Amino acid sequence: MPSTKKTLHFMSSALATSISVGLIGYGMSAQWVKTTMECAQENSDYYNGSAVITLTLFDGIIERASCPLFGATDKFQVIPTLAGREIASVVLQGLVICLLALCLLFSACSILISLYNSVSNPYETYMGPVGVYICSSLSACLSVIVLILFVVNVTATNMAETFVEKYTEGVPVKLKGKASEMQVGYYLVIPYTVLSLIAIALIYTYEHAAYTRKKEQQKPTEDAPMDLTMY
C-alpha cells in the first residue's frame, strides 16, 4: 500500500483535475463571446442600426435593431450557419470544440491514473507519475491553444458579419465598429489550465520529496569510511 503522503498528493491531484473538468464542462455550455456592430443599408452612410450576436460554442442569438429596416431576434446553430459561407470560421470553431473534447479526455485519464496511484504502488510507467505529467500537460497546452484560436476566430475572421448577413432578410447591409467581449465560457478555460498545472505540481512535489528522502538515506553509506564499508 502507498504511504499516506503519496495518497494525499495523488488524491489532491485527482481532485484538482476533477474541479477543472467541472469548470470546462460548464464553460462549454455557457456563453463565450458577445459581439456588437453598427449597421446601415448598403446605399446609405447613416449607421442607425445595430446587431448584437451572443455565441456559445454550438449555438447563438442575434438581436437586430433597425438592421437593415426592422428589428428581430433569431436563434441559430453556429457551425451549420457558417458552413458554406465562412470556411475559415467553420474550421477554427470545429478545432476549438475538438480540442476541448481532447482536454476532457486527457483530464479523465489523469484522474484515473491519480486515483490508481493513490491506492497502489505501480512501477514507473505511463500508469505512474509520468502518466499524470503527460495527460495534464496535454490538457494545459491544448486549453491554451483553444484560448488563442477562439480569439483569432472572433477578431480575424468574418464570423460575426456572416451571422448578420444571413438574417437581414436578403437586404444588403454595411457593417462597422465590430466590438467583441469575451464571456464566462471563455474565461473558464483559464482556471482549467491553472488547475491542470496544479495537478502536475502536486505530483512533482511528492516525487521530488521522495527522491530527496531516498538520496538522504543513501548518503550515510556513501560517506562512510572505506574500511567500514568493506565489512
Tab-separated table of C-alpha atoms in Angstrom:
chain	number	residue	atom	x	y	z
A	1	MET	CA	0.000	0.000	0.000
A	2	PRO	CA	1.221	3.542	-0.708
A	3	SER	CA	2.196	5.887	2.078
A	4	THR	CA	-0.294	8.389	3.474
A	5	LYS	CA	1.685	11.225	1.926
A	6	LYS	CA	1.549	9.655	-1.523
A	7	THR	CA	-2.173	9.007	-1.181
A	8	LEU	CA	-2.836	12.626	-0.197
A	9	HIS	CA	-0.791	14.055	-3.080
A	10	PHE	CA	-2.372	11.846	-5.733
A	11	MET	CA	-5.877	12.309	-4.334
A	12	SER	CA	-5.332	16.074	-4.312
A	13	SER	CA	-4.172	15.912	-7.914
A	14	ALA	CA	-7.290	13.939	-8.874
A	15	LEU	CA	-9.471	16.471	-7.027
A	16	ALA	CA	-7.858	19.449	-8.784
A	17	THR	CA	-8.350	17.792	-12.151
A	18	SER	CA	-11.963	16.884	-11.322
A	19	ILE	CA	-12.720	20.511	-10.470
A	20	SER	CA	-11.129	21.596	-13.753
A	21	VAL	CA	-13.323	19.130	-15.665
A	22	GLY	CA	-16.418	20.547	-13.978
A	23	LEU	CA	-15.384	24.080	-14.913
A	24	ILE	CA	-14.676	23.291	-18.553
A	25	GLY	CA	-17.838	21.185	-18.817
A	26	TYR	CA	-19.934	24.103	-17.621
A	27	GLY	CA	-17.945	26.508	-19.765
A	28	MET	CA	-18.682	24.549	-22.933
A	29	SER	CA	-22.409	25.160	-22.422
A	30	ALA	CA	-22.085	28.807	-21.365
A	31	GLN	CA	-21.762	31.977	-23.462
A	32	TRP	CA	-18.306	32.558	-24.961
A	33	VAL	CA	-18.484	35.923	-26.726
A	34	LYS	CA	-20.775	38.891	-27.314
A	35	THR	CA	-20.178	40.958	-30.442
A	36	THR	CA	-21.834	44.261	-31.336
A	37	MET	CA	-21.776	46.074	-34.682
A	38	GLU	CA	-23.255	49.176	-36.263
A	39	CYS	CA	-25.486	48.525	-39.236
A	40	ALA	CA	-26.668	50.521	-42.264
A	41	GLN	CA	-28.299	49.809	-45.591
A	42	GLU	CA	-25.838	49.300	-48.411
A	43	ASN	CA	-26.816	52.553	-50.177
A	44	SER	CA	-26.717	54.659	-47.007
A	45	ASP	CA	-23.915	56.185	-44.975
A	46	TYR	CA	-26.107	56.624	-41.912
A	47	TYR	CA	-25.458	53.824	-39.424
A	48	ASN	CA	-28.680	53.985	-37.453
A	49	GLY	CA	-28.978	50.248	-36.749
A	50	SER	CA	-27.142	47.730	-34.627
A	51	ALA	CA	-26.661	43.991	-34.321
A	52	VAL	CA	-25.704	42.049	-31.210
A	53	ILE	CA	-24.514	38.443	-31.563
A	54	THR	CA	-24.145	36.266	-28.461
A	55	LEU	CA	-22.436	32.912	-29.023
A	56	THR	CA	-21.879	29.686	-27.174
A	57	LEU	CA	-19.712	27.030	-28.794
A	58	PHE	CA	-22.686	25.419	-30.505
A	59	ASP	CA	-25.454	27.988	-30.934
A	60	GLY	CA	-26.118	31.695	-30.752
A	61	ILE	CA	-28.634	34.534	-30.703
A	62	ILE	CA	-28.649	37.600	-32.959
A	63	GLU	CA	-30.587	40.692	-31.921
A	64	ARG	CA	-31.088	43.305	-34.641
A	65	ALA	CA	-32.354	46.846	-34.163
A	66	SER	CA	-33.129	48.743	-37.414
A	67	CYS	CA	-30.785	46.388	-39.230
A	68	PRO	CA	-31.465	46.938	-42.027
A	69	LEU	CA	-35.076	48.112	-41.688
A	70	PHE	CA	-36.664	46.477	-38.682
A	71	GLY	CA	-35.557	44.602	-35.600
A	72	ALA	CA	-35.756	40.917	-34.753
A	73	THR	CA	-34.247	38.235	-32.583
A	74	ASP	CA	-33.130	34.960	-34.142
A	75	LYS	CA	-31.552	31.802	-32.778
A	76	PHE	CA	-29.158	29.696	-34.849
A	77	GLN	CA	-26.675	26.828	-34.820
A	78	VAL	CA	-23.113	28.107	-35.201
A	79	ILE	CA	-21.434	25.524	-37.444
A	80	PRO	CA	-24.430	24.786	-39.732
A	81	THR	CA	-24.946	28.530	-40.244
A	82	LEU	CA	-21.294	29.110	-41.112
A	83	ALA	CA	-20.993	26.048	-43.350
A	84	GLY	CA	-20.610	27.064	-46.974
A	85	ARG	CA	-20.287	30.739	-46.086
A	86	GLU	CA	-17.167	31.222	-43.963
A	87	ILE	CA	-14.819	28.233	-44.277
A	88	ALA	CA	-12.079	29.619	-42.030
A	89	SER	CA	-14.550	30.208	-39.197
A	90	VAL	CA	-16.008	26.706	-39.529
A	91	VAL	CA	-12.539	25.151	-39.355
A	92	LEU	CA	-11.458	27.213	-36.347
A	93	GLN	CA	-14.737	26.635	-34.489
A	94	GLY	CA	-14.506	22.907	-35.166
A	95	LEU	CA	-10.918	22.860	-33.922
A	96	VAL	CA	-11.893	24.647	-30.713
A	97	ILE	CA	-14.620	22.088	-29.981
A	98	CYS	CA	-12.391	19.112	-30.845
A	99	LEU	CA	-9.520	20.398	-28.699
A	100	LEU	CA	-11.852	20.927	-25.750
A	101	ALA	CA	-13.110	17.357	-26.162
A	102	LEU	CA	-9.493	16.160	-26.097
A	103	CYS	CA	-8.897	18.239	-22.962
A	104	LEU	CA	-11.749	16.412	-21.250
A	105	LEU	CA	-10.377	13.054	-22.401
A	106	PHE	CA	-6.849	13.720	-21.137
A	107	SER	CA	-8.211	15.105	-17.866
A	108	ALA	CA	-10.268	11.952	-17.361
A	109	CYS	CA	-7.124	9.861	-17.946
A	110	SER	CA	-5.211	11.993	-15.451
A	111	ILE	CA	-7.932	11.464	-12.816
A	112	LEU	CA	-7.929	7.689	-13.316
A	113	ILE	CA	-4.135	7.466	-13.121
A	114	SER	CA	-4.038	9.631	-9.991
A	115	LEU	CA	-6.694	7.527	-8.274
A	116	TYR	CA	-4.884	4.332	-9.260
A	117	ASN	CA	-1.630	5.628	-7.775
A	118	SER	CA	-3.377	6.716	-4.573
A	119	VAL	CA	-4.288	3.109	-3.709
A	120	SER	CA	-1.386	1.165	-5.229
A	121	ASN	CA	2.328	1.325	-5.942
A	122	PRO	CA	2.685	0.866	-9.705
A	123	TYR	CA	6.044	0.769	-11.431
A	124	GLU	CA	7.380	3.927	-13.071
A	125	THR	CA	5.398	3.546	-16.292
A	126	TYR	CA	2.714	5.552	-18.028
A	127	MET	CA	0.407	4.473	-15.178
A	128	GLY	CA	2.656	6.218	-12.658
A	129	PRO	CA	3.535	9.914	-12.224
A	130	VAL	CA	4.671	10.064	-15.854
A	131	GLY	CA	1.097	9.381	-16.945
A	132	VAL	CA	-0.200	12.309	-14.888
A	133	TYR	CA	2.525	14.572	-16.268
A	134	ILE	CA	1.687	13.645	-19.866
A	135	CYS	CA	-2.107	13.847	-19.582
A	136	SER	CA	-2.242	17.038	-17.533
A	137	SER	CA	0.430	18.726	-19.670
A	138	LEU	CA	-1.511	17.936	-22.831
A	139	SER	CA	-4.689	19.270	-21.217
A	140	ALA	CA	-2.985	22.526	-20.249
A	141	CYS	CA	-1.320	23.013	-23.646
A	142	LEU	CA	-4.460	22.272	-25.644
A	143	SER	CA	-6.533	24.620	-23.492
A	144	VAL	CA	-4.087	27.463	-24.179
A	145	ILE	CA	-4.386	26.746	-27.907
A	146	VAL	CA	-8.188	26.913	-27.529
A	147	LEU	CA	-7.927	30.382	-25.969
A	148	ILE	CA	-5.800	31.602	-28.880
A	149	LEU	CA	-7.844	30.005	-31.670
A	150	PHE	CA	-11.147	31.325	-30.376
A	151	VAL	CA	-9.867	34.900	-30.166
A	152	VAL	CA	-8.474	34.588	-33.690
A	153	ASN	CA	-11.827	33.294	-34.942
A	154	VAL	CA	-13.727	36.166	-33.324
A	155	THR	CA	-11.392	39.001	-34.308
A	156	ALA	CA	-9.626	37.954	-37.515
A	157	THR	CA	-12.465	36.344	-39.482
A	158	ASN	CA	-15.877	37.479	-40.695
A	159	MET	CA	-17.778	35.070	-38.450
A	160	ALA	CA	-19.984	37.707	-36.792
A	161	GLU	CA	-20.651	39.504	-40.079
A	162	THR	CA	-21.749	36.202	-41.622
A	163	PHE	CA	-24.428	35.732	-38.980
A	164	VAL	CA	-25.773	39.256	-39.532
A	165	GLU	CA	-25.855	38.925	-43.320
A	166	LYS	CA	-27.814	35.679	-43.081
A	167	TYR	CA	-30.608	37.294	-41.057
A	168	THR	CA	-31.030	40.667	-42.783
A	169	GLU	CA	-33.952	39.385	-44.821
A	170	GLY	CA	-31.981	39.440	-48.058
A	171	VAL	CA	-31.293	43.173	-47.872
A	172	PRO	CA	-27.583	44.066	-48.379
A	173	VAL	CA	-26.109	45.888	-45.391
A	174	LYS	CA	-22.905	47.601	-44.375
A	175	LEU	CA	-21.343	46.836	-41.011
A	176	LYS	CA	-18.696	48.618	-38.992
A	177	GLY	CA	-17.469	49.151	-35.454
A	178	LYS	CA	-17.242	45.485	-34.517
A	179	ALA	CA	-16.505	45.092	-30.807
A	180	SER	CA	-16.273	41.734	-29.061
A	181	GLU	CA	-16.396	40.980	-25.356
A	182	MET	CA	-15.422	37.533	-24.085
A	183	GLN	CA	-17.912	35.872	-21.758
A	184	VAL	CA	-17.778	33.415	-18.862
A	185	GLY	CA	-17.385	30.281	-21.008
A	186	TYR	CA	-14.155	31.594	-22.497
A	187	TYR	CA	-12.724	32.735	-19.184
A	188	LEU	CA	-13.424	29.377	-17.507
A	189	VAL	CA	-10.741	27.844	-19.729
A	190	ILE	CA	-8.127	29.837	-17.789
A	191	PRO	CA	-8.766	28.229	-14.352
A	192	TYR	CA	-8.946	24.886	-16.156
A	193	THR	CA	-5.404	25.447	-17.404
A	194	VAL	CA	-4.224	26.566	-13.970
A	195	LEU	CA	-5.757	23.540	-12.230
A	196	SER	CA	-4.133	21.193	-14.752
A	197	LEU	CA	-0.770	22.729	-13.886
A	198	ILE	CA	-1.556	22.451	-10.166
A	199	ALA	CA	-2.245	18.733	-10.652
A	200	ILE	CA	1.231	18.376	-12.153
A	201	ALA	CA	2.817	20.429	-9.362
A	202	LEU	CA	1.243	18.234	-6.668
A	203	ILE	CA	2.713	15.073	-8.162
A	204	TYR	CA	6.076	16.703	-8.816
A	205	THR	CA	6.241	17.922	-5.220
A	206	TYR	CA	5.716	14.382	-3.941
A	207	GLU	CA	8.199	12.886	-6.404
A	208	HIS	CA	10.843	15.477	-5.552
A	209	ALA	CA	10.390	14.900	-1.796
A	210	ALA	CA	10.571	11.123	-2.245
A	211	TYR	CA	13.731	11.426	-4.345
A	212	THR	CA	15.348	13.746	-1.789
A	213	ARG	CA	14.496	11.376	1.050
A	214	LYS	CA	15.939	8.439	-0.881
A	215	LYS	CA	19.205	10.292	-1.525
A	216	GLU	CA	19.485	11.246	2.146
A	217	GLN	CA	19.036	7.616	3.160
A	218	GLN	CA	21.849	6.590	0.808
A	219	LYS	CA	24.198	9.370	1.885
A	220	PRO	CA	25.487	7.797	5.165
A	221	THR	CA	26.668	4.741	3.251
A	222	GLU	CA	28.344	6.873	0.582
A	223	ASP	CA	30.145	8.997	3.208
A	224	ALA	CA	31.256	6.078	5.423
A	225	PRO	CA	34.998	5.329	5.660
A	226	MET	CA	36.317	2.782	3.185
A	227	ASP	CA	37.349	0.283	5.879
A	228	LEU	CA	33.829	0.254	7.339
A	229	THR	CA	32.086	-0.284	4.001
A	230	MET	CA	34.178	-3.398	3.411
A	231	TYR	CA	32.561	-5.216	6.341
